[in-house]
Amino acid sequence: MPKCQMITPTESRAAGSIKFDPIPVNQYRRTVADELINFSKKDLIRIQRDMELIRAFENMLNEVKLRGNYKGIEYNHRGPAHLSIGQEATAVGQSYLLDVNDHIYGSHRSHGEILAKGLSAIEKLDDKPLMDIMRGYFDGQALKIVEKDAKGTTHELAIDYLIYGALAEIFAREPGFNKGMGGSMHAFFPPFGIMPNNAIVGGSGDIAVGAALFKHVNKKPGIVIANIGDASLGCGPVWEALCFATMDQFKLLWDDAHRGGLPLIINFVNNFYGMGGQPVGETMGFKVLARLGAGVNPEQMHSERVDGYSPLAVIDAIARKKKIIEEKRGPVLLDTVTYRFSGHSPSDASSYREKAEIEEWQKCDPLITFARELVKNNVCTQSEIDELRESAEATILKAYKKAIDLNISPRADLMKPGNLLEKTMFSNRKVESMETHRKPDVLMPLADNPRVKQLATKSRSAFDEKGARLPKSRCVALRDALFEAIIDRFYVDPTLVAYGEENRDWGGAFAVYRGLTEALPYHRLFNSPISEGAIVGTAVGYALEGGRPLVELMYCDFMGRAGDEIFNQLAKWQSMSGGLLKMPVVLRVSVGSKYGAQHSQDWTSMTAHIPGLKVVFPATPYDAKGLMYSALTGTDPVIFFESQRIYDQAEEFAPGGVPTGYYEVPIGEPDVKKVGSDLTILTIGATLYRALEAAKILEEKYGMSCEVIDARSIVPFNFEKVIESVKKTRKILLASDACERGSALQTFAAKITQFAFDELDAPPVVVGARNWITPADEVEDAFFPYPNDIVDAVHEHIKPLKGYTVARPCDNAELLRRSREGI
Ligand SMILES: Cc1ncc(C[n+]2csc(CCOP(=O)(O)OP(=O)(O)O)c2C)c(N)n1
Ligand SMILES: [Mg+2]
């Protein structure tokens, strides 16, 4: 809501109509003969060669999956193989003009795209950089294998390397491109601009937008292409990607140096099928996919349908679209028509389509029709085409033999402690700035910032020198502490960007970002569309390209809208890359209060359940700032929970209050907030304060001294302090605002039972929120754990309190009833 753009009733209410421009459909009509002036014979033959290599590669996999052998050599490939036999011209045409700076993100059906992009990169690289890439990639592990019997040129060696690396990856071997941790649907090779491929339909849609955002913000060369299927247009995140990619602000509000559209092609690889469903005529209503660009922005996304059965038509389209992008008029939508002869997967009997239909497409098989054109125009002879085919098969066979041999290509040993996955679930690095040679773009010196100046006048602690409590308005609050860490990092890391809903002029929904708008240009802090999926998905893409994004979901409840992006994308790409990629994304998630069932949930347990995410939930300003510093200098994805109930909380625990400068609170370390001897209370998040109230009641009225530990982090979590405390108190109660069933507390309780069974006089007791919807604020005391619920639970399950009567029943019979009824 920038004030500079006034919305007037006169303009908004004026009569008129919207005009659409015609969308080009298969307009390319030139022949090989026409193109002889633009392409050398060598180049045209190379197009055929690349298509032959891809076909031979996919044919080999088809044979292996269907018959368990290739050229008589047996192999049982247990994993998937979504083949693109028939789609080769689309891949080769697209990659022809691309170099290593151009990045492609794809789908489960990307073998062809990987090979085409790799072959194009190899063609454009000189021997030295090519050797450097192969030697440097995972210490040359795959190179050493292909080098052994290499006889030809460096470029021939590189082709062997590409085919072997991709195949070894598909067969889950450690020398594969991603150490065998990606596999067929996810394989990729960043040095050639081949970025992660995604088994979630449409998953690359918003990730590619984030990658393009990175290039745009940080002025990196090259374009980004999202290769996603025609059926992915039914996926919400793809629509969100289109909205995010075409935001007006890129062209209207960003400063001169950053004004203009994203360097992005959203390319729909349109093979007319999902698995068995038909988008056109059945599951969608667009008839011609390219039509969809028309509704997205006035440029209609320069949308166009291209004949993906003609490599030259695709090359022509990419050349024209690249020009549009260079002129900063992107992004672009392409509807590249193609067809797969193979099934969705080799086991697919194609029951959903007529044989006659497949035969019609086979008649215009690009490998045959393009070769025919080459021969007709004397580019080469038929026997040269035959040789290309034989040579492709020989290349594939050579890689196949190496990739299936366990002695040459072993699988990662995941049995031993310290194995590959243990090492790569998190990267655990500390990187102050993702790019050191560039100064961050800021609008004023940090000291001049109005909020920084205002905070300088406030108390760093909740108490004055005499220990008297100060009014909250005079203290640095939790939201201020977060702000201090965040703004400081903006002056250190030039790649740091923050975005989400209402992040700019509003100041972030809960005023954490107030003061940032004055400090940062649009390209470092901006409002996103209400697209939670795209907010997280673009952050993933931004990080995969080497940047550090800080993104925000206004309410924890909206995580549901970004489920795939958080659970499948953010969490997994570090380990799925074999440790090659880093994911320094901080996702701020605010746990609401007062707003009822869809705005008040604590979903820490969901994020803690997914391997690959670090999860923190600070409850004090000191911890919030220190954990934010740790998160923003780490290289792992951190889900940073905050509670709206305590944004205005001042620092009550740290001696000296919240430090003004840099410090870290280590992720994974709980903190003893109050020392005691009879009962340990372990809390997550804002419940800390209610637990302290309960501790006061227990101590003052019942003489039970309580030790209160604030978990601060959920993943990772070091149990040492908790076990130490339990050794002393021999009793533990765990409390948080999350619904009790399946909560992180339950996991903690189970582990504490296991780790400290002999130390405990009573089983750990969990006091969470009830397993209900969150009711209205006026009656929320029946739902969230209040001090009396903690005291009740102590009395019922840990130690009877003399003269105490429970406020509401919570004995085992009652808990069994609730469980029986699922409430
Ligand atoms: C979110 C999601 N839903 C469903 C699937 C199962 N699935 C795998 S591929 C596929 C069809 C995808 O069609 P399209 O996007 O057109 O790509 P194509 O397979 O045609 O290349 C489906 C439904 C999935 N992987 N991800
Ligand atoms: Mg499809």
PDB file of C-alpha atoms and ligand atoms in Angstrom, residues 229-231 269-274 279, ligand 2:
ATOM      1  CA  GLY A 229       3.834 -29.837 -16.901  1.00  0.00           C
ATOM      2  CA  ASP A 230       0.549 -28.782 -18.475  1.00  0.00           C
ATOM      3  CA  ALA A 231      -1.384 -30.495 -15.681  1.00  0.00           C
ATOM      4  CA  VAL A 269       5.966 -28.661 -21.144  1.00  0.00           C
ATOM      5  CA  ASN A 270       2.585 -29.398 -22.624  1.00  0.00           C
ATOM      6  CA  ASN A 271       2.310 -33.088 -23.426  1.00  0.00           C
ATOM      7  CA  PHE A 272      -1.479 -32.975 -23.059  1.00  0.00           C
ATOM      8  CA  TYR A 273      -1.621 -35.373 -20.154  1.00  0.00           C
ATOM      9  CA  GLY A 274      -1.217 -35.453 -16.429  1.00  0.00           C
ATOM     10  CA  PRO A 279      -6.089 -31.034 -19.006  1.00  0.00           C
TER      11      PRO A 279
HETATM   12 MG    MG B   2       1.620 -33.241 -18.899  1.00  0.00          MG
END
